[in-house]
Every structure is written in C-alpha cells, then in structure tokens.
Amino acid sequence: MGHDTCRDAATRWVEPPIPSHLDTNPVHPNAVGQIATAAIVRAAIGR
C-alpha cells in the first residue's frame, strides 16, 4: 500500500535503516505505523 521505508516521513509506517531523525529507531514502526496497525487489529477483533 506504499508505507515502506522509502516513502516520506508522513507516509511510511517503518523507519529506514538509516533514520532521518535522531528521535527514531531504524527499521522500527513509527507513530503513524503503530496507529495504523492498532486500527487494523481493532477492526479484526471487532472493536
């Protein structure tokens, strides 16, 4: 769906191996990715 590490910071769900910001962790879900994942899980369990 286009949320890979090569996308811009507002679109990607996972940070690239070399983060563009000091407050991120490489190859780790960012806040946008965590929120999106939570929404997918909530929908799957019917909440």
Short mmCIF file of N, CA, C and O in Angstrom, two decimals:
data_model
loop_
_atom_site.label_atom_id
_atom_site.label_comp_id
_atom_site.label_asym_id
_atom_site.label_seq_id
_atom_site.Cartn_x
_atom_site.Cartn_y
_atom_site.Cartn_z
N MET A 1 0.82 -1.19 0.00
CA MET A 1 0.00 0.00 0.00
C MET A 1 0.87 1.26 0.00
O MET A 1 0.38 2.35 0.11
N GLY A 2 2.17 1.10 -0.03
CA GLY A 2 3.04 2.25 -0.14
C GLY A 2 3.47 2.89 1.16
O GLY A 2 3.64 4.10 1.23
N HIS A 3 3.64 2.10 2.21
CA HIS A 3 4.05 2.63 3.51
C HIS A 3 5.45 2.14 3.88
O HIS A 3 5.79 2.07 5.06
N ASP A 4 6.26 1.80 2.87
CA ASP A 4 7.58 1.23 3.12
C ASP A 4 8.59 2.31 3.53
O ASP A 4 8.29 3.50 3.53
N THR A 5 9.78 1.88 3.88
CA THR A 5 10.81 2.77 4.40
C THR A 5 11.30 3.80 3.39
O THR A 5 11.92 4.79 3.78
N CYS A 6 11.02 3.61 2.12
CA CYS A 6 11.47 4.56 1.09
C CYS A 6 10.53 5.76 0.95
O CYS A 6 10.85 6.72 0.26
N ARG A 7 9.38 5.69 1.56
CA ARG A 7 8.40 6.78 1.45
C ARG A 7 8.78 7.94 2.35
O ARG A 7 9.63 7.82 3.23
N ASP A 8 8.10 9.07 2.18
CA ASP A 8 8.38 10.23 3.03
C ASP A 8 7.93 9.95 4.46
O ASP A 8 7.17 9.02 4.72
N ALA A 9 8.40 10.77 5.38
CA ALA A 9 8.16 10.53 6.81
C ALA A 9 6.68 10.50 7.18
O ALA A 9 6.27 9.78 8.09
N ALA A 10 5.86 11.25 6.49
CA ALA A 10 4.42 11.28 6.79
C ALA A 10 3.68 10.06 6.27
O ALA A 10 2.59 9.75 6.73
N THR A 11 4.25 9.34 5.31
CA THR A 11 3.59 8.21 4.66
C THR A 11 4.06 6.86 5.18
O THR A 11 3.26 5.94 5.33
N ARG A 12 5.35 6.73 5.46
CA ARG A 12 5.88 5.41 5.85
C ARG A 12 5.44 5.01 7.24
O ARG A 12 5.16 5.84 8.10
N TRP A 13 5.36 3.69 7.44
CA TRP A 13 4.98 3.13 8.73
C TRP A 13 6.19 2.59 9.47
O TRP A 13 6.10 2.29 10.65
N VAL A 14 7.31 2.43 8.79
CA VAL A 14 8.53 1.89 9.38
C VAL A 14 9.68 2.81 9.01
O VAL A 14 9.77 3.27 7.88
N GLU A 15 10.55 3.06 9.95
CA GLU A 15 11.70 3.93 9.70
C GLU A 15 12.76 3.18 8.89
O GLU A 15 12.93 1.97 9.04
N PRO A 16 13.49 3.90 8.04
CA PRO A 16 14.54 3.27 7.22
C PRO A 16 15.74 2.85 8.07
O PRO A 16 15.87 3.28 9.22
N PRO A 17 16.61 2.00 7.52
CA PRO A 17 17.80 1.54 8.27
C PRO A 17 18.67 2.69 8.76
O PRO A 17 19.29 2.59 9.81
N ILE A 18 18.71 3.78 8.01
CA ILE A 18 19.43 4.97 8.46
C ILE A 18 18.38 6.05 8.68
O ILE A 18 17.92 6.68 7.72
N PRO A 19 17.94 6.25 9.94
CA PRO A 19 16.85 7.19 10.22
C PRO A 19 17.21 8.62 9.83
O PRO A 19 18.36 9.03 9.93
N SER A 20 16.20 9.36 9.42
CA SER A 20 16.41 10.76 9.04
C SER A 20 16.31 11.68 10.25
O SER A 20 16.65 12.85 10.16
N HIS A 21 15.83 11.18 11.38
CA HIS A 21 15.68 11.98 12.60
C HIS A 21 16.39 11.29 13.75
O HIS A 21 16.49 10.06 13.79
N LEU A 22 16.86 12.06 14.70
CA LEU A 22 17.57 11.48 15.85
C LEU A 22 16.63 10.78 16.83
O LEU A 22 17.07 9.96 17.61
N ASP A 23 15.35 11.10 16.78
CA ASP A 23 14.40 10.52 17.74
C ASP A 23 13.66 9.29 17.20
O ASP A 23 12.62 8.93 17.69
N THR A 24 14.21 8.64 16.18
CA THR A 24 13.60 7.43 15.62
C THR A 24 14.57 6.26 15.72
O THR A 24 15.77 6.43 15.90
N ASN A 25 14.03 5.07 15.63
CA ASN A 25 14.83 3.85 15.66
C ASN A 25 14.80 3.20 14.29
O ASN A 25 13.74 3.07 13.68
N PRO A 26 15.95 2.75 13.79
CA PRO A 26 15.97 2.13 12.46
C PRO A 26 15.12 0.86 12.39
O PRO A 26 15.08 0.08 13.34
N VAL A 27 14.44 0.69 11.27
CA VAL A 27 13.62 -0.48 10.95
C VAL A 27 12.66 -0.81 12.11
O VAL A 27 12.51 -1.94 12.53
N HIS A 28 12.01 0.22 12.61
CA HIS A 28 11.06 0.08 13.71
C HIS A 28 9.80 0.85 13.35
O HIS A 28 9.90 1.93 12.76
N PRO A 29 8.63 0.34 13.69
CA PRO A 29 7.41 1.08 13.38
C PRO A 29 7.43 2.47 14.02
O PRO A 29 7.81 2.62 15.17
N ASN A 30 7.03 3.48 13.25
CA ASN A 30 6.94 4.82 13.80
C ASN A 30 5.53 5.04 14.34
O ASN A 30 4.70 4.12 14.34
N ALA A 31 5.24 6.24 14.82
CA ALA A 31 3.92 6.51 15.40
C ALA A 31 2.80 6.28 14.40
O ALA A 31 1.75 5.71 14.74
N VAL A 32 2.99 6.71 13.15
CA VAL A 32 1.97 6.51 12.12
C VAL A 32 1.73 5.02 11.90
O VAL A 32 0.58 4.56 11.80
N GLY A 33 2.80 4.24 11.84
CA GLY A 33 2.67 2.80 11.66
C GLY A 33 2.00 2.11 12.84
O GLY A 33 1.20 1.19 12.67
N GLN A 34 2.32 2.55 14.04
CA GLN A 34 1.70 1.96 15.22
C GLN A 34 0.21 2.25 15.29
O GLN A 34 -0.59 1.38 15.61
N ILE A 35 -0.18 3.47 14.95
CA ILE A 35 -1.59 3.83 14.94
C ILE A 35 -2.34 3.04 13.86
O ILE A 35 -3.44 2.52 14.11
N ALA A 36 -1.75 2.92 12.68
CA ALA A 36 -2.38 2.17 11.60
C ALA A 36 -2.51 0.70 11.96
O ALA A 36 -3.56 0.08 11.71
N THR A 37 -1.47 0.13 12.55
CA THR A 37 -1.52 -1.27 12.96
C THR A 37 -2.60 -1.49 14.02
O THR A 37 -3.35 -2.47 13.96
N ALA A 38 -2.70 -0.59 14.97
CA ALA A 38 -3.74 -0.70 16.00
C ALA A 38 -5.13 -0.67 15.39
O ALA A 38 -6.02 -1.43 15.79
N ALA A 39 -5.34 0.18 14.40
CA ALA A 39 -6.65 0.26 13.73
C ALA A 39 -6.97 -1.04 13.01
O ALA A 39 -8.11 -1.52 13.04
N ILE A 40 -5.98 -1.63 12.38
CA ILE A 40 -6.18 -2.92 11.68
C ILE A 40 -6.53 -4.01 12.67
O ILE A 40 -7.44 -4.81 12.45
N VAL A 41 -5.82 -4.05 13.80
CA VAL A 41 -6.09 -5.07 14.83
C VAL A 41 -7.47 -4.86 15.42
O VAL A 41 -8.24 -5.82 15.60
N ARG A 42 -7.82 -3.60 15.75
CA ARG A 42 -9.16 -3.32 16.30
C ARG A 42 -10.26 -3.77 15.35
O ARG A 42 -11.26 -4.35 15.75
N ALA A 43 -10.07 -3.50 14.06
CA ALA A 43 -11.08 -3.91 13.07
C ALA A 43 -11.18 -5.43 13.00
O ALA A 43 -12.27 -5.98 12.86
N ALA A 44 -10.05 -6.10 13.11
CA ALA A 44 -10.04 -7.57 13.02
C ALA A 44 -10.73 -8.22 14.20
O ALA A 44 -11.35 -9.27 14.07
N ILE A 45 -10.66 -7.58 15.38
CA ILE A 45 -11.30 -8.17 16.56
C ILE A 45 -12.67 -7.56 16.84
O ILE A 45 -13.31 -7.89 17.82
N GLY A 46 -13.10 -6.67 15.95
CA GLY A 46 -14.46 -6.12 16.04
C GLY A 46 -14.63 -5.03 17.08
O GLY A 46 -15.70 -4.91 17.65
N ARG A 47 -13.62 -4.23 17.31
CA ARG A 47 -13.75 -3.13 18.28
C ARG A 47 -13.67 -1.81 17.60
O ARG A 47 -12.95 -1.41 16.88
#
